[in-house]
GROMACS .gro file of N, CA and C in nm:
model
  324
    1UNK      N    1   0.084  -0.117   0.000
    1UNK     CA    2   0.000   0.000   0.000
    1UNK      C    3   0.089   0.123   0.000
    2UNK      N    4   0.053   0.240  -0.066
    2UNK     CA    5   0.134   0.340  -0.112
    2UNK      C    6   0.029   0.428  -0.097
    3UNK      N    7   0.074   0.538   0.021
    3UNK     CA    8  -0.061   0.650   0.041
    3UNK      C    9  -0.162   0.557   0.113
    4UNK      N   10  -0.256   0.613   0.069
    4UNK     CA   11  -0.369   0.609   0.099
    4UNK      C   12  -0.469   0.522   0.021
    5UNK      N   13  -0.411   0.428  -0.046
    5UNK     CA   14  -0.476   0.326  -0.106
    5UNK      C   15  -0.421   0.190  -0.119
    6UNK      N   16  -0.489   0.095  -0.181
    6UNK     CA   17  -0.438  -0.039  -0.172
    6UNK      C   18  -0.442  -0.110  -0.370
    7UNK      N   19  -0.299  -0.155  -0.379
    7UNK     CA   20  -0.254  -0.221  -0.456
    7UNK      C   21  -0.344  -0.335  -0.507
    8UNK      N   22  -0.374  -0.346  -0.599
    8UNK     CA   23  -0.462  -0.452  -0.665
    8UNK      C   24  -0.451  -0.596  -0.572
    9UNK      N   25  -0.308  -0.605  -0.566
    9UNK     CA   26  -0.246  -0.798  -0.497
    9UNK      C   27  -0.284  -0.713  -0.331
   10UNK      N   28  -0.274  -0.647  -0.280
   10UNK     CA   29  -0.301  -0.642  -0.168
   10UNK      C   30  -0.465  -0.632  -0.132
   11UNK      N   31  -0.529  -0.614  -0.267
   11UNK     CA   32  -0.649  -0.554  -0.240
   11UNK      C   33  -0.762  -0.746  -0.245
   12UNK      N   34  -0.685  -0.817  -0.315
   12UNK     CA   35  -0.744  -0.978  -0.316
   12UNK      C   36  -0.671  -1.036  -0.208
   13UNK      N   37  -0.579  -0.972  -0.165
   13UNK     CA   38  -0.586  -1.108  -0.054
   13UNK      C   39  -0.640  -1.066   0.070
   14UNK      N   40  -0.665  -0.952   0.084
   14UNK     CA   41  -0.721  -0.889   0.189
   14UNK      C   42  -0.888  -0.912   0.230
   15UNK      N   43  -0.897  -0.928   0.069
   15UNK     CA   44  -1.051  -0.951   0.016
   15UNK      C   45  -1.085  -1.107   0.090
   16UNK      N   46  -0.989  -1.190   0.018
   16UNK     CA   47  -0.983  -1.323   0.053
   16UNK      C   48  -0.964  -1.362   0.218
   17UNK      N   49  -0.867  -1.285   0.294
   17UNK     CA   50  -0.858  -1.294   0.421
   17UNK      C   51  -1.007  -1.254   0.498
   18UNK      N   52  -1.094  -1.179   0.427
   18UNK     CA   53  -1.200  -1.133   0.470
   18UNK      C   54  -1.294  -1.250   0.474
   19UNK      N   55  -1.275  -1.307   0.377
   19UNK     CA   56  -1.396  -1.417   0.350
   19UNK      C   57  -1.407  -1.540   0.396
   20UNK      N   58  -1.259  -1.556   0.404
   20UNK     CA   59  -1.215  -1.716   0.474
   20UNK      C   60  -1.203  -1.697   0.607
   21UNK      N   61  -1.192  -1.610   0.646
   21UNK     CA   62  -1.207  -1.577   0.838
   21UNK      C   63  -1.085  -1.631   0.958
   22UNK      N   64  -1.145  -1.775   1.019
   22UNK     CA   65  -1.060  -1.833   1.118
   22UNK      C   66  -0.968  -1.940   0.998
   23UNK      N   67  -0.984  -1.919   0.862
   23UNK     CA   68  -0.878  -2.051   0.723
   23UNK      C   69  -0.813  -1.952   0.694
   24UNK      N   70  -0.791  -1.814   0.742
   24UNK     CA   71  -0.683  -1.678   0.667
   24UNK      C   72  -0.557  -1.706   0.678
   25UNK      N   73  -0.476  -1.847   0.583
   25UNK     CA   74  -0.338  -1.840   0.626
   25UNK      C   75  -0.307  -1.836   0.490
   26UNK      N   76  -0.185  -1.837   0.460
   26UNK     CA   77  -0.083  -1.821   0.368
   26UNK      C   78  -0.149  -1.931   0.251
   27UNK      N   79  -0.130  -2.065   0.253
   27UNK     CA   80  -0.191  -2.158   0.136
   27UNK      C   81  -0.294  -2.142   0.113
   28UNK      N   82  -0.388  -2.168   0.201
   28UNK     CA   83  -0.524  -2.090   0.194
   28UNK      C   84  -0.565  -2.009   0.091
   29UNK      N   85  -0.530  -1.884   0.114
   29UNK     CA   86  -0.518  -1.776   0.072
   29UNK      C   87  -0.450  -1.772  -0.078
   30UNK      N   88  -0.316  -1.860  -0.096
   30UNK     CA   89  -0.295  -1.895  -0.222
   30UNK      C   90  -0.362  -1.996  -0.332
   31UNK      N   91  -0.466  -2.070  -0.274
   31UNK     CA   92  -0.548  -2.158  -0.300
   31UNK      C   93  -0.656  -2.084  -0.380
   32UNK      N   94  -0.738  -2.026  -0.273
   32UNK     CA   95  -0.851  -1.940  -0.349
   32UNK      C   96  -0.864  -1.844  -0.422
   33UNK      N   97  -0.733  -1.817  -0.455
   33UNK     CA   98  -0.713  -1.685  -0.505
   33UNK      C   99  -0.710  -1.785  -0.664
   34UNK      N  100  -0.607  -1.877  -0.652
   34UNK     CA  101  -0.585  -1.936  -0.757
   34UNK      C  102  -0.736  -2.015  -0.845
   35UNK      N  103  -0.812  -2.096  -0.731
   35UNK     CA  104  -0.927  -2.088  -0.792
   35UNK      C  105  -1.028  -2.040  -0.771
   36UNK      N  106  -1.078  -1.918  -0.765
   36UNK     CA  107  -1.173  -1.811  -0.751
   36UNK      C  108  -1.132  -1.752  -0.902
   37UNK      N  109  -1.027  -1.703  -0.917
   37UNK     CA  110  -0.957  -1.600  -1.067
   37UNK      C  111  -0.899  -1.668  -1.132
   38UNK      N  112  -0.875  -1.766  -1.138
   38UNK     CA  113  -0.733  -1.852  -1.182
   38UNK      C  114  -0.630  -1.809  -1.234
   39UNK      N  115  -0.560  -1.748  -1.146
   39UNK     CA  116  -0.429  -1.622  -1.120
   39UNK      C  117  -0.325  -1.734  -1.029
   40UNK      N  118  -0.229  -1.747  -1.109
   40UNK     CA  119  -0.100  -1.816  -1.018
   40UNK      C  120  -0.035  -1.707  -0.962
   41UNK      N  121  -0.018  -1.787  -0.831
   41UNK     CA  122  -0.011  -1.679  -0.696
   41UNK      C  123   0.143  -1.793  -0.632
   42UNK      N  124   0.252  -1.712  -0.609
   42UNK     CA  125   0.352  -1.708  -0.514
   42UNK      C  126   0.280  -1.748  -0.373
   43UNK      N  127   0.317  -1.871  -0.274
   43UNK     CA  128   0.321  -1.848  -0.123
   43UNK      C  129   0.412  -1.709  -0.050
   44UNK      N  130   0.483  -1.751  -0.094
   44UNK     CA  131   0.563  -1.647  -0.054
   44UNK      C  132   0.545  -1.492  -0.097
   45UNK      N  133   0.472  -1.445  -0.213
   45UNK     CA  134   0.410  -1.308  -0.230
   45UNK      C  135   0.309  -1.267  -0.153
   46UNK      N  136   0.220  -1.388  -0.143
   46UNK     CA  137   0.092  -1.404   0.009
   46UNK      C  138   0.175  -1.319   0.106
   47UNK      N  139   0.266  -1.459   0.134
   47UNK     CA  140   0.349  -1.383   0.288
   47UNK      C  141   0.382  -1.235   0.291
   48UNK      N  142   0.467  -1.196   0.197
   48UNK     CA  143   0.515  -1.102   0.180
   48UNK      C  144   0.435  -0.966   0.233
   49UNK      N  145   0.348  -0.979   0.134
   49UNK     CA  146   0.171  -0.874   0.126
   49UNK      C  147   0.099  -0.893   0.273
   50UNK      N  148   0.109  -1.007   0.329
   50UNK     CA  149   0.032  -1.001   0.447
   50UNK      C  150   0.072  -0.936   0.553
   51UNK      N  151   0.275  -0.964   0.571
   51UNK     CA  152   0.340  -0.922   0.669
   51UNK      C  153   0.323  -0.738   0.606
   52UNK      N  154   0.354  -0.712   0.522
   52UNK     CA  155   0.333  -0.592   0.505
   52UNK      C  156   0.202  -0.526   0.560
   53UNK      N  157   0.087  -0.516   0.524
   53UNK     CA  158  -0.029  -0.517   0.584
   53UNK      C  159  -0.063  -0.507   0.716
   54UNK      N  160   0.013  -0.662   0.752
   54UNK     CA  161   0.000  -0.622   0.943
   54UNK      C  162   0.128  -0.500   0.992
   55UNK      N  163   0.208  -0.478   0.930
   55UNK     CA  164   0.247  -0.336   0.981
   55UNK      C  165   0.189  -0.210   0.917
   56UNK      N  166   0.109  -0.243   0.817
   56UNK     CA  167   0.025  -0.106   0.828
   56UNK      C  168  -0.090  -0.104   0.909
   57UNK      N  169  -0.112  -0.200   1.013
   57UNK     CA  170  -0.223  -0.217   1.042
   57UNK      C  171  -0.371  -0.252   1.009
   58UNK      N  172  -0.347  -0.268   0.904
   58UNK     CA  173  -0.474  -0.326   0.809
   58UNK      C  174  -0.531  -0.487   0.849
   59UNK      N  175  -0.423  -0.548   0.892
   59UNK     CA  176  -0.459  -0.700   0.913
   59UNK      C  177  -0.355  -0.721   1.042
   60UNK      N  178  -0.405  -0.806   1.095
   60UNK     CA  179  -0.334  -0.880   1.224
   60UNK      C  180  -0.349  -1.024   1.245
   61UNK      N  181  -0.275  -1.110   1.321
   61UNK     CA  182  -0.230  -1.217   1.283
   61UNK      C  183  -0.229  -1.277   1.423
   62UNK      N  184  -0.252  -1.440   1.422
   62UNK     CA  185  -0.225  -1.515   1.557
   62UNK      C  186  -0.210  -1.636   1.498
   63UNK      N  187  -0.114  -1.680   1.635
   63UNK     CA  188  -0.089  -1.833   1.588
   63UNK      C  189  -0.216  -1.936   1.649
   64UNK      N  190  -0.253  -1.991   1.537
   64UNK     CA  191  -0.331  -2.122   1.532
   64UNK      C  192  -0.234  -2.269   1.606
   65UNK      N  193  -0.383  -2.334   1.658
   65UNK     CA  194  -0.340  -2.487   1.680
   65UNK      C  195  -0.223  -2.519   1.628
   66UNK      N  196  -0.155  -2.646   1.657
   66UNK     CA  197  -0.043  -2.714   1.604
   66UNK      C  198  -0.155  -2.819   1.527
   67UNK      N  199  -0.109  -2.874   1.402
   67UNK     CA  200  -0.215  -3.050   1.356
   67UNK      C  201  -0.118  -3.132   1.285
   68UNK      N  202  -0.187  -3.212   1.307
   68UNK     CA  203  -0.072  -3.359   1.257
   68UNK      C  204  -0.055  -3.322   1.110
   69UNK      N  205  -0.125  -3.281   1.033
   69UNK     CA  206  -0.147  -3.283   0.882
   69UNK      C  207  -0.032  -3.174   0.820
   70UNK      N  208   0.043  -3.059   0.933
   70UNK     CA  209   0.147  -2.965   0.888
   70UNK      C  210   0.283  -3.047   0.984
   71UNK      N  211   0.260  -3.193   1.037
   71UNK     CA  212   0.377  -3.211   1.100
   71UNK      C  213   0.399  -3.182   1.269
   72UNK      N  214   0.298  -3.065   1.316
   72UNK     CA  215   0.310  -3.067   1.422
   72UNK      C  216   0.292  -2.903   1.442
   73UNK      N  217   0.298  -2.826   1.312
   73UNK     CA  218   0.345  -2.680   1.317
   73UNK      C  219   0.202  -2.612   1.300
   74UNK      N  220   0.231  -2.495   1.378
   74UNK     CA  221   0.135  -2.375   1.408
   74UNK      C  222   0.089  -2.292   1.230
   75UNK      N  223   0.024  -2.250   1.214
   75UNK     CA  224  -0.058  -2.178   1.122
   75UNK      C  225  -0.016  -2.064   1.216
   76UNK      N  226  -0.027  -1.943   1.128
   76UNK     CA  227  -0.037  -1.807   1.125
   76UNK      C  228  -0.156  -1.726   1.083
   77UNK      N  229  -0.252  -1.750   1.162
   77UNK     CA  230  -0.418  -1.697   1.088
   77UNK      C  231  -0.389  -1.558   1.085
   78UNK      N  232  -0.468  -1.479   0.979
   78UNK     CA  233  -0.491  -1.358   0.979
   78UNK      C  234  -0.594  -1.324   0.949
   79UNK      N  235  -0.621  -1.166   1.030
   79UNK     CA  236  -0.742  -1.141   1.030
   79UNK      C  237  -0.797  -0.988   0.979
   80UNK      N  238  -0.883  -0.914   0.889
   80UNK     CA  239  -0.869  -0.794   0.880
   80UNK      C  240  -0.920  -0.700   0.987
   81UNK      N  241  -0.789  -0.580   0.988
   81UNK     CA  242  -0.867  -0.522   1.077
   81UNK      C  243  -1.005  -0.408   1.053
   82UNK      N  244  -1.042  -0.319   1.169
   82UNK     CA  245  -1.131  -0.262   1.156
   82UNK      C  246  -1.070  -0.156   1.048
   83UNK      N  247  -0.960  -0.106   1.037
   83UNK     CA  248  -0.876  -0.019   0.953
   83UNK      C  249  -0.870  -0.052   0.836
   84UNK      N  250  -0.811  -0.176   0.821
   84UNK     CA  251  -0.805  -0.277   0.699
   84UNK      C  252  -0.979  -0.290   0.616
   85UNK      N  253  -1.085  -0.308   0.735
   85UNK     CA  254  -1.212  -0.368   0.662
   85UNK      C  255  -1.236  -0.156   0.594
   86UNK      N  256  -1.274  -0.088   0.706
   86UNK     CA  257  -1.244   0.101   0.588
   86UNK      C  258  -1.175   0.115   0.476
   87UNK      N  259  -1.040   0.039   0.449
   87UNK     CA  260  -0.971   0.053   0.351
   87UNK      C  261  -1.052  -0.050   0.266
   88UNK      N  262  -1.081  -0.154   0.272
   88UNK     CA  263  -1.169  -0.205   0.171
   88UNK      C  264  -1.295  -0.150   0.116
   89UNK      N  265  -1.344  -0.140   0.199
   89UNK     CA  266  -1.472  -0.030   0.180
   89UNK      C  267  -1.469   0.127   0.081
   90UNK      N  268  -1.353   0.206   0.136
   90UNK     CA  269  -1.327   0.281   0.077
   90UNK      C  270  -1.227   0.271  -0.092
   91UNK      N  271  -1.217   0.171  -0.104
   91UNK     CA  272  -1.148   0.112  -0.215
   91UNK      C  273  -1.280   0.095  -0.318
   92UNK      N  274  -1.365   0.006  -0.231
   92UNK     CA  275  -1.515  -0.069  -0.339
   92UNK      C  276  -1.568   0.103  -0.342
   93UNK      N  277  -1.597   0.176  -0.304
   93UNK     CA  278  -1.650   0.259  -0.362
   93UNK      C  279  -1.587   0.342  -0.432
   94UNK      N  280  -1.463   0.391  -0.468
   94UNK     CA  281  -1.381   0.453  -0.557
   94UNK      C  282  -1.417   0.348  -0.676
   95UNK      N  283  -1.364   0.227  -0.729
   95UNK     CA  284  -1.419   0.154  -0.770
   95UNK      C  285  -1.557   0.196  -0.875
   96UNK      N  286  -1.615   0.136  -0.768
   96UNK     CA  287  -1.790   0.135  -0.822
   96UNK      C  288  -1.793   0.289  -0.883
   97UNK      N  289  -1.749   0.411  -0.818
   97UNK     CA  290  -1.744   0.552  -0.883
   97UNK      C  291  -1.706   0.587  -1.040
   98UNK      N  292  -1.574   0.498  -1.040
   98UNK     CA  293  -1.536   0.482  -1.171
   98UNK      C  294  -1.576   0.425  -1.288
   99UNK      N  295  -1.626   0.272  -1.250
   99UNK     CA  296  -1.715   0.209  -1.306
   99UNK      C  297  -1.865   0.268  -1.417
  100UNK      N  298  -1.902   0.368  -1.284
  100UNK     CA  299  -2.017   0.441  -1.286
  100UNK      C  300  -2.022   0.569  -1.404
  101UNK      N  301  -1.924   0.601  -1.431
  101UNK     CA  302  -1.881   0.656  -1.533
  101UNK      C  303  -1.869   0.644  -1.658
  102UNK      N  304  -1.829   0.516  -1.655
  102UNK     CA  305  -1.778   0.445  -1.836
  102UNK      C  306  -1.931   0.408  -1.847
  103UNK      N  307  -1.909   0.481  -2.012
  103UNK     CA  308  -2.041   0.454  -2.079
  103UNK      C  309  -2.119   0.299  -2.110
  104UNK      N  310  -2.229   0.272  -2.138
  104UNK     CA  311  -2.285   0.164  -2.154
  104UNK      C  312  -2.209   0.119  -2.298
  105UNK      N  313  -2.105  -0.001  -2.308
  105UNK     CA  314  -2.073  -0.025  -2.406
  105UNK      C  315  -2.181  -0.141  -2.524
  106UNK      N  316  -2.185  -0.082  -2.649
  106UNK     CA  317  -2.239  -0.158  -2.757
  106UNK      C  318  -2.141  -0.217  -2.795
  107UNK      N  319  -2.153  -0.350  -2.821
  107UNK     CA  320  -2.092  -0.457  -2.908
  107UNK      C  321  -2.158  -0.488  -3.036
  108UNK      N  322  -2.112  -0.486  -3.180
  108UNK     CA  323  -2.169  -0.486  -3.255
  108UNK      C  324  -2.141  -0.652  -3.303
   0.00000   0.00000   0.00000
């Protein structure tokens, strides 16, 4: 995020962290993104974008259970914040503003 707005890749996973709730981790998150849009997505760009985020305060993070199925290892859930859910909000309506503008296109 730069200013006062949010980056397209920050703006879907944030989206996605919104929707998946207490499943907001890193694969997860690279999962649905991949099939929701079918956009190949980096784990590690996830990470990247998320840790960024939680120092802007937009999203915050806790460690989950340990489960046999990662070996024994903790998840990193994330969650948006109340800051983070305004910045979405204020994003969808810039958005929709613009949208609102472009003429009704004819296809011939």
């Amino acid at each position: 995020m730069k200013g006062n707005y949010l980056g397209e890749f920050e703006e879907l996973v944030m989206l996605t962290c919104a929707y998946l709730k207490d499943e907001a981790y890193g694969i997860n998150i690279v999962e649905e993104i991949k099939s929701k849009l079918d956009r190949s997505v980096r784990l590690s760009a996830v990470h990247m974008t998320l840790y960024r985020l939680e120092d802007k305060k937009l999203v915050e993070s806790h460690m989950g259970g340990s489960t046999t199925q990662r070996g024994g290892r903790r998840k990193r859930i994330f969650r948006i914040t109340s800051a983070g859910m305004e910045m979405l909000k204020t994003t969808q309506r810039g958005r929709i503003s613009l949208w609102n503008q472009v003429p009704e296109l004819k296809l011939n």
